[in-house]
Coordinates of C-alpha atoms and ligand atoms in Angstrom, one line a residue:
M16 CA -133.2 47.0 -132.7
E17 CA -130.8 47.0 -135.4
L18 CA -129.0 43.3 -135.9
S19 CA -125.3 43.3 -136.1
S20 CA -123.8 41.5 -139.8
R21 CA -122.7 38.9 -137.1
I22 CA -125.9 38.2 -135.8
L23 CA -127.3 38.1 -139.7
D24 CA -124.6 36.2 -141.1
V25 CA -125.6 33.4 -138.4
V26 CA -129.1 33.5 -138.8
E27 CA -128.3 32.6 -142.4
R28 CA -125.8 30.0 -141.9
D29 CA -128.6 28.3 -139.8
K30 CA -131.2 28.5 -142.3
R31 CA -128.7 27.3 -145.4
V32 CA -127.3 23.9 -143.2
F33 CA -130.5 22.8 -140.8
P34 CA -134.0 21.6 -142.3
R35 CA -136.2 23.5 -141.6
G36 CA -138.3 21.1 -139.6
I37 CA -135.6 21.7 -136.8
S38 CA -136.8 25.7 -137.0
L39 CA -139.4 27.2 -134.5
K40 CA -137.3 30.0 -133.9
Y41 CA -138.2 32.7 -131.8
S42 CA -135.8 35.8 -132.0
P43 CA -132.6 35.9 -133.8
L44 CA -130.2 35.5 -130.2
V45 CA -127.2 33.9 -130.9
V46 CA -125.8 32.7 -127.4
E47 CA -122.2 33.0 -126.3
S48 CA -122.4 32.0 -122.8
A49 CA -124.7 31.2 -120.3
R50 CA -124.4 31.3 -116.1
K51 CA -127.1 30.8 -113.9
W52 CA -130.3 32.4 -115.1
F53 CA -128.4 34.8 -117.8
I54 CA -127.2 34.4 -121.1
R55 CA -125.4 36.1 -122.9
D56 CA -125.2 36.7 -126.9
I57 CA -122.3 37.0 -129.0
E58 CA -122.6 41.0 -129.3
G59 CA -122.3 41.1 -125.2
R60 CA -125.7 41.8 -124.2
E61 CA -127.4 39.8 -121.4
F62 CA -130.3 38.5 -120.9
I63 CA -132.5 36.8 -117.8
D64 CA -133.3 33.3 -119.2
F65 CA -136.9 32.9 -118.2
V66 CA -137.4 29.7 -120.3
S67 CA -134.1 28.0 -119.3
G68 CA -133.7 27.3 -122.9
A69 CA -136.5 24.6 -123.4
V70 CA -137.6 24.1 -119.4
V71 CA -133.7 22.1 -119.3
Y72 CA -132.6 24.0 -116.6
P73 CA -133.8 23.4 -113.4
I74 CA -131.4 25.1 -111.0
G75 CA -129.6 27.0 -113.9
H76 CA -126.5 27.2 -116.3
L77 CA -123.8 25.8 -114.9
H78 CA -124.5 25.4 -111.9
E79 CA -120.9 24.8 -109.8
D80 CA -122.2 21.3 -108.1
V81 CA -123.1 19.8 -111.7
V82 CA -119.8 21.3 -112.8
N83 CA -117.8 19.6 -110.4
A84 CA -119.5 16.4 -110.5
I85 CA -118.2 16.7 -114.4
K86 CA -114.9 17.2 -114.0
S87 CA -114.5 14.9 -111.0
Q88 CA -115.5 12.3 -113.8
L89 CA -113.8 13.5 -116.7
E90 CA -110.7 12.8 -114.6
K91 CA -111.8 9.0 -115.1
Y92 CA -114.0 8.0 -117.5
L93 CA -116.9 9.3 -119.7
G94 CA -119.4 6.2 -120.1
Y95 CA -118.7 2.4 -121.2
P96 CA -121.8 0.7 -122.2
I97 CA -124.1 -0.6 -119.3
V98 CA -125.9 -2.9 -122.3
Y99 CA -122.3 -4.8 -122.0
F100 CA -120.8 -4.5 -119.0
Y101 CA -121.6 -2.3 -115.7
A102 CA -120.9 1.0 -114.5
R103 CA -122.0 2.0 -111.1
E104 CA -123.3 5.7 -111.5
P105 CA -126.4 5.2 -113.8
I106 CA -127.6 2.5 -111.1
D107 CA -127.1 5.4 -108.1
L108 CA -129.6 7.6 -110.6
A109 CA -131.9 4.8 -111.5
E110 CA -132.1 4.0 -107.4
K111 CA -132.5 7.7 -106.7
L112 CA -135.2 7.6 -109.5
I113 CA -136.8 4.9 -108.4
N114 CA -136.8 6.2 -104.9
I115 CA -138.5 9.6 -106.1
T116 CA -141.2 8.5 -108.3
P117 CA -144.5 8.0 -107.4
G118 CA -145.9 3.6 -106.9
N119 CA -144.7 1.5 -103.8
F120 CA -143.9 -1.3 -106.6
E121 CA -141.1 -2.7 -107.8
K122 CA -139.1 -0.2 -110.7
K123 CA -137.0 -0.3 -113.4
V124 CA -135.6 2.1 -115.7
F125 CA -134.5 2.5 -119.1
L126 CA -131.7 5.4 -119.4
G127 CA -132.1 7.7 -122.9
F128 CA -131.0 11.5 -124.3
S129 CA -134.3 12.7 -124.9
G130 CA -137.8 12.9 -123.9
S131 CA -138.6 11.3 -127.4
D132 CA -136.5 8.8 -127.0
A133 CA -137.8 8.0 -123.9
V134 CA -141.5 8.0 -124.4
E135 CA -140.9 5.7 -127.5
V136 CA -139.1 3.4 -125.1
A137 CA -142.0 3.6 -122.8
I138 CA -144.8 3.5 -125.7
L139 CA -142.5 -0.1 -126.7
V140 CA -142.6 -1.8 -123.8
S141 CA -146.4 -1.0 -123.7
R142 CA -146.9 -2.3 -126.7
A143 CA -144.6 -5.4 -126.0
A144 CA -146.3 -5.6 -122.3
K145 CA -149.9 -5.6 -123.6
R146 CA -149.0 -7.3 -126.7
A147 CA -151.6 -4.5 -128.5
K148 CA -150.6 -1.8 -130.4
Y149 CA -152.8 1.0 -130.3
V150 CA -151.7 3.7 -128.4
V151 CA -154.3 6.7 -127.0
S152 CA -152.8 10.3 -127.1
F153 CA -154.4 13.5 -126.5
Y154 CA -155.0 16.2 -129.2
D155 CA -152.6 19.2 -128.7
S156 CA -150.3 16.8 -127.1
F157 CA -146.3 16.9 -127.7
H158 CA -144.6 14.0 -126.9
G159 CA -142.1 14.0 -129.6
S160 CA -139.9 13.8 -132.8
L161 CA -139.3 9.7 -133.0
Y162 CA -141.8 8.0 -135.4
M163 CA -144.2 6.4 -132.5
T164 CA -144.2 9.9 -130.5
F165 CA -144.2 12.1 -133.9
S166 CA -147.5 10.2 -133.9
A167 CA -149.0 10.2 -130.7
S168 CA -148.6 14.4 -131.0
G169 CA -152.0 15.4 -131.0
I170 CA -150.2 18.8 -131.5
F171 CA -149.6 18.2 -135.5
G172 CA -151.7 18.0 -138.0
E173 CA -152.8 15.8 -140.2
D174 CA -151.4 17.1 -143.2
V175 CA -147.8 16.6 -141.2
K176 CA -148.3 13.3 -140.2
R177 CA -149.5 12.5 -144.0
A178 CA -145.9 14.2 -145.0
V179 CA -144.1 11.7 -143.5
L180 CA -146.6 8.5 -143.6
A181 CA -146.4 8.8 -139.5
S182 CA -148.5 5.4 -137.5
S183 CA -152.0 5.1 -137.8
D184 CA -152.2 3.0 -134.1
I185 CA -153.0 6.4 -132.9
I186 CA -156.3 7.0 -131.5
L187 CA -156.6 10.5 -130.4
V188 CA -158.8 12.3 -127.9
P189 CA -159.2 15.8 -126.4
Y190 CA -157.9 17.1 -123.9
P191 CA -159.9 18.8 -121.1
N192 CA -158.8 22.3 -121.4
P193 CA -160.6 24.2 -119.1
Y194 CA -160.0 27.8 -120.9
R195 CA -161.1 27.1 -124.5
N196 CA -163.0 24.3 -125.4
P197 CA -165.1 23.0 -128.9
Y198 CA -168.0 22.4 -126.1
G199 CA -168.5 26.2 -124.3
I200 CA -167.8 24.9 -121.3
D201 CA -166.0 27.0 -118.6
G202 CA -164.1 24.6 -117.1
Y203 CA -162.9 25.9 -113.9
E204 CA -166.3 26.7 -113.1
K205 CA -167.9 23.2 -114.4
P206 CA -164.6 20.8 -114.5
V207 CA -166.7 18.1 -113.8
E208 CA -168.8 18.9 -116.8
L209 CA -166.0 19.2 -119.0
S210 CA -164.4 16.2 -117.6
N211 CA -167.1 14.0 -118.2
I212 CA -167.4 14.8 -122.1
V213 CA -164.1 13.5 -122.1
L214 CA -164.4 10.7 -120.1
R215 CA -167.0 9.3 -121.7
E216 CA -165.5 9.2 -125.2
L217 CA -162.6 7.5 -123.2
E218 CA -164.5 5.1 -122.1
K219 CA -166.6 4.7 -125.1
I220 CA -163.0 3.4 -126.9
F221 CA -162.0 1.2 -123.9
I222 CA -165.1 -0.8 -123.5
S223 CA -165.0 -1.3 -127.4
R224 CA -161.3 -1.7 -127.9
S225 CA -159.2 -2.7 -124.6
A226 CA -157.7 -5.6 -126.3
E227 CA -156.4 -3.4 -129.2
I228 CA -154.8 -0.5 -126.4
S229 CA -152.0 -0.9 -124.8
S230 CA -151.1 2.3 -123.2
I231 CA -152.5 5.9 -123.1
L232 CA -149.3 8.6 -123.0
L233 CA -150.5 11.6 -120.6
E234 CA -148.8 15.2 -119.8
P235 CA -150.3 16.1 -116.8
I236 CA -150.0 19.7 -117.9
Q237 CA -149.8 20.0 -121.4
G238 CA -147.1 21.5 -122.4
D239 CA -146.3 23.1 -125.9
G240 CA -150.1 22.6 -126.4
G241 CA -150.1 25.7 -124.2
I242 CA -150.0 24.5 -120.6
V243 CA -153.0 23.6 -120.2
I244 CA -154.0 22.5 -116.9
P245 CA -156.8 19.9 -116.4
P246 CA -159.3 20.0 -113.9
E247 CA -157.8 17.3 -111.0
Y248 CA -161.2 15.6 -111.2
F249 CA -160.5 14.6 -114.9
I250 CA -156.8 12.9 -114.0
R251 CA -158.5 11.0 -111.2
E252 CA -161.3 9.7 -112.8
L253 CA -158.3 8.7 -116.1
G254 CA -156.7 6.6 -113.8
K255 CA -159.1 4.4 -111.9
L256 CA -160.6 4.1 -115.7
C257 CA -157.2 3.3 -117.2
S258 CA -157.4 0.9 -114.4
E259 CA -160.7 -0.8 -114.6
H260 CA -160.0 -1.5 -118.8
G261 CA -156.2 -2.9 -117.9
I262 CA -154.5 0.2 -119.7
L263 CA -150.9 1.0 -118.6
L264 CA -150.8 4.7 -118.3
V265 CA -147.5 6.2 -119.9
D266 CA -146.9 10.1 -117.4
D267 CA -145.1 12.4 -119.9
E268 CA -143.0 14.2 -117.4
V269 CA -140.8 15.1 -119.9
K270 CA -142.0 18.9 -119.4
T271 CA -142.9 18.8 -115.9
G272 CA -140.8 16.8 -113.7
V273 CA -138.1 17.2 -111.6
G274 CA -139.9 19.6 -109.7
R275 CA -140.7 22.4 -111.5
T276 CA -144.8 22.2 -110.4
G277 CA -144.2 22.3 -106.9
K278 CA -143.9 18.4 -106.8
W279 CA -141.1 16.2 -107.9
W280 CA -143.5 15.2 -111.0
G281 CA -147.1 16.7 -112.5
I282 CA -148.9 14.0 -111.7
E283 CA -148.9 14.6 -107.7
H284 CA -150.9 17.1 -108.2
Y285 CA -153.4 14.8 -108.7
G286 CA -152.8 11.4 -106.6
V287 CA -152.4 9.4 -109.3
I288 CA -149.7 7.0 -109.4
P289 CA -148.8 5.9 -113.3
D290 CA -147.6 2.3 -114.6
L291 CA -144.6 4.3 -116.2
L292 CA -143.3 7.6 -116.1
V293 CA -141.3 9.1 -118.2
T294 CA -138.9 12.3 -117.6
G295 CA -136.2 14.2 -119.6
K296 CA -135.3 17.5 -120.2
G297 CA -134.2 19.5 -116.9
L298 CA -133.1 15.9 -115.5
G299 CA -129.7 16.8 -117.0
S300 CA -128.9 20.4 -116.5
G301 CA -128.3 20.5 -119.8
M302 CA -126.7 17.2 -120.3
P303 CA -128.4 14.6 -122.4
I304 CA -130.8 12.4 -120.5
S305 CA -134.0 10.8 -120.2
A306 CA -135.5 7.8 -118.1
V307 CA -138.7 6.0 -118.1
I308 CA -138.9 4.8 -114.5
G309 CA -141.6 1.7 -114.5
R310 CA -143.9 -1.5 -113.0
A311 CA -140.9 -4.2 -113.2
D312 CA -142.9 -6.5 -114.8
V313 CA -144.3 -4.0 -117.9
M314 CA -140.5 -2.7 -118.6
D315 CA -139.0 -6.2 -118.1
S316 CA -142.1 -7.8 -120.9
Y317 CA -140.3 -6.3 -123.5
P318 CA -137.0 -8.6 -125.3
E319 CA -134.1 -9.3 -123.8
G320 CA -131.6 -6.9 -125.3
G321 CA -133.7 -4.7 -127.6
L322 CA -133.7 -1.5 -126.2
G323 CA -129.7 -1.5 -125.7
Y324 CA -128.5 1.9 -127.1
T325 CA -124.7 2.3 -127.5
L326 CA -124.6 5.2 -124.9
S327 CA -127.6 5.1 -122.7
G328 CA -126.8 5.3 -119.3
H329 CA -124.4 7.0 -120.4
T330 CA -121.9 7.7 -117.1
L331 CA -121.2 11.6 -117.6
S332 CA -125.0 12.3 -117.8
A333 CA -125.9 10.1 -115.0
I334 CA -123.3 12.7 -113.4
A335 CA -124.8 15.2 -113.8
A336 CA -128.0 14.1 -113.8
L337 CA -127.5 13.2 -110.0
A338 CA -126.0 16.3 -108.8
T339 CA -129.1 18.0 -110.1
L340 CA -131.5 16.2 -108.5
K341 CA -129.1 16.5 -105.4
V342 CA -129.0 20.2 -105.3
I343 CA -133.2 20.5 -105.7
E344 CA -133.3 18.5 -102.9
R345 CA -130.8 20.0 -100.6
D346 CA -132.3 23.6 -101.6
N347 CA -135.5 23.0 -101.5
L348 CA -136.1 24.0 -105.0
I349 CA -139.3 22.4 -105.4
E350 CA -140.5 24.5 -102.3
R351 CA -139.5 27.5 -104.1
A352 CA -141.1 26.6 -107.2
R353 CA -144.4 26.8 -105.6
D354 CA -143.9 30.0 -104.2
L355 CA -142.1 31.4 -106.7
G356 CA -144.4 30.1 -108.9
S357 CA -147.1 31.8 -106.9
Y358 CA -146.3 35.1 -106.8
I359 CA -145.9 35.4 -110.5
I360 CA -148.8 34.1 -111.1
K361 CA -150.3 36.6 -109.2
R362 CA -148.4 39.6 -110.1
L363 CA -149.5 38.7 -114.3
R364 CA -153.1 37.9 -112.9
E365 CA -152.7 42.0 -111.7
M366 CA -151.4 42.8 -114.9
S367 CA -154.2 41.3 -116.9
E368 CA -156.6 43.2 -115.0
Q369 CA -154.9 46.4 -117.0
F370 CA -155.1 45.0 -120.2
E371 CA -157.5 43.7 -122.2
I372 CA -155.5 41.5 -124.0
I373 CA -154.0 38.5 -121.2
G374 CA -156.9 36.1 -121.6
D375 CA -156.2 33.6 -119.2
V376 CA -152.3 33.2 -116.6
R377 CA -152.6 29.6 -115.4
G378 CA -149.9 27.2 -114.1
K379 CA -148.4 25.0 -111.2
G380 CA -144.9 26.0 -110.0
L381 CA -142.4 27.4 -112.3
L382 CA -144.6 26.2 -115.5
I383 CA -146.5 29.1 -116.4
G384 CA -148.7 30.3 -119.1
V385 CA -149.8 33.3 -120.0
E386 CA -152.5 33.1 -123.4
I387 CA -153.0 36.2 -125.6
V388 CA -155.8 37.3 -127.2
R389 CA -157.7 40.2 -129.3
D390 CA -160.7 40.5 -126.1
K391 CA -161.2 39.2 -123.4
V392 CA -164.9 37.5 -124.3
K393 CA -164.3 35.9 -127.5
K394 CA -161.2 35.0 -126.2
T395 CA -159.4 35.1 -130.4
P396 CA -156.0 33.7 -130.4
D397 CA -153.7 36.9 -131.4
K398 CA -150.3 35.2 -132.4
P399 CA -148.7 38.2 -134.3
R400 CA -149.4 40.3 -131.0
T401 CA -147.8 37.4 -128.8
L402 CA -144.5 37.5 -131.1
K403 CA -144.3 41.0 -130.5
I404 CA -144.4 40.9 -127.2
L405 CA -141.8 38.6 -127.5
W406 CA -139.2 40.4 -129.5
R407 CA -139.9 43.4 -127.0
A408 CA -138.8 41.7 -124.8
W409 CA -136.0 40.0 -126.2
E410 CA -134.7 43.6 -126.9
K411 CA -135.3 44.3 -123.2
G412 CA -133.1 41.9 -122.3
L413 CA -135.6 38.8 -121.4
I414 CA -136.2 35.7 -122.8
L415 CA -139.3 34.4 -123.2
L416 CA -141.2 31.8 -125.5
A417 CA -144.8 30.7 -127.0
V418 CA -146.7 27.8 -127.1
G419 CA -149.8 26.5 -128.0
K420 CA -152.1 25.3 -131.1
Y421 CA -152.3 29.1 -131.6
G422 CA -148.7 29.9 -130.9
N423 CA -150.5 32.5 -128.7
V424 CA -149.3 31.4 -125.2
V425 CA -146.4 33.2 -123.6
R426 CA -144.5 30.2 -121.7
I427 CA -142.7 31.3 -118.1
A428 CA -140.1 28.5 -116.9
P429 CA -137.1 30.5 -115.5
P430 CA -134.8 27.9 -113.4
L431 CA -136.1 27.5 -109.8
N432 CA -133.4 28.9 -107.7
I433 CA -133.6 32.4 -109.9
P434 CA -133.7 35.2 -107.2
R435 CA -137.1 37.2 -106.4
E436 CA -135.4 40.6 -107.9
V437 CA -134.5 39.1 -111.0
V438 CA -137.9 37.6 -111.1
D439 CA -139.2 41.6 -110.6
K440 CA -136.9 42.7 -113.3
A441 CA -138.9 39.8 -115.9
L442 CA -141.6 41.0 -114.7
E443 CA -141.2 44.5 -115.3
I444 CA -140.1 44.0 -118.9
I445 CA -142.8 42.1 -119.8
E446 CA -145.7 44.3 -118.8
E447 CA -143.6 47.1 -120.6
S448 CA -143.4 45.2 -123.3
I449 CA -147.2 44.9 -123.6
R450 CA -147.9 48.2 -123.1
D451 CA -145.1 49.1 -126.2
V452 CA -147.2 46.9 -128.2
L453 CA -150.5 48.0 -127.5
E454 CA -149.1 51.3 -128.5
G455 CA -147.9 50.2 -131.7
R456 CA -144.1 50.7 -130.5
V457 CA -143.3 47.4 -132.3
P458 CA -143.3 47.4 -136.2
D459 CA -144.7 44.1 -138.3
T460 CA -141.8 43.7 -139.5
V461 CA -139.9 41.9 -136.6
L462 CA -142.4 39.1 -137.5
T463 CA -140.3 38.3 -140.2
Y464 CA -137.9 36.5 -137.7
M465 CA -140.3 35.0 -136.2
R466 CA -141.7 31.5 -136.4
G467 CA -142.6 30.1 -133.3
W468 CA -145.3 26.6 -132.9
Ligands
PLP514 C1 -143.8 16.6 -122.8 C2 -142.9 16.2 -123.6 N1 -142.4 15.1 -123.5 C3 -141.4 14.7 -124.4 C4 -140.8 15.7 -125.1 C5 -139.6 15.2 -126.2 O1 -138.9 15.8 -125.8 P1 -136.8 15.9 -126.9 O2 -137.6 17.0 -127.5 O3 -136.3 16.2 -125.6 O4 -136.7 14.7 -127.6 C6 -140.8 16.7 -124.9 C7 -140.7 18.4 -125.4 O5 -140.3 19.3 -125.2 C8 -142.0 17.4 -124.2 O6 -142.3 18.9 -123.8

């Protein structure tokens, strides 16, 4: 597809003003507006948003309940510092979050703006509670872009970490990836065998260093690492291991939360109760808001005043989050995510029988990954073809992204209320795009516009 001069101009200006550190571009999509599950670009073309931006819009773009809640709040005030004064709306949100998160114990809540700041706070609070500085995290994980969260993100290589003098207070361990692991174990067939390898490694670390370790950061489904679903057995045993050794379990639900996986929180699939749970992204339907919901004794271990951001607990964002949670509950969107997710996975698995390059289809609810490989037996990741599929889909009016250590996992994460007919159209485009790539109809030149993870 020819790119218009207006689009090329924005691409150039973006490159000029933004540092390369924030750029993982997938296509020259220049957004003009967004409604429900559609995005319109500056040339007036319409796209199905099959990724909710960066997994941000559980009830679609500009849901009328969110818009109305924001509009009526705009008549009153935007925000006023909860570190100095009082406001009801952020308290309403904190109470709601306490009610819908696992754990029948007293909880307290920190409100921030992004997943990164909330996970950063969870780490700080855990370190204060345990008076121990080390944090255990997993290879291929992503927890954010601030100092400790970047340092704890196993997806970045040693060279990148060295370049920014990342913290060395992190211990990385393998995540039990059933499809692709260095032990040559098929984790779908032998989940316990795979889990035990990692659990034994963790146990060794916990036994020898538990006094130095504050917490372990866990994504219940590894997101940017490639939508990797660990064995249930692993998470259950990990929960027990943490309790035995007094290590705080920090559940990073920034991507998996607010109903996306067919439960309020991804960890609920495994029946484990975390000490701290972190949410963000979809919580505010696009308004910046995140939260740490945690055991009151742990949350209160941070010294007075130290966690108070100027705009933390911002009323307008809290209002958007309350409206979002209400719609998810009222419209039964959690069950819908489960049903629609099963339907999409079934359709994609049918496609995988047709196409040798679909190595694995996995997901829970509406967080789904399709792993693109050169062939099913060797499982060699195929990033160039993955990107070409994304490009072709974009040309045909569908927005997709790719994640994973090798950049070869197509991520599907539409709004939970996307209609079935729109999903069917999207799946049709995916099928056509794969065929077009396999038949050589997408040139290598398109890769110059795409970087990805
Ligand atoms: C699991 C997880 N944690 C933390 C973050 C960081 O969130 P944010 O980019 O909103 O700061 C992300 C973002 O992708 C994430 O997926």
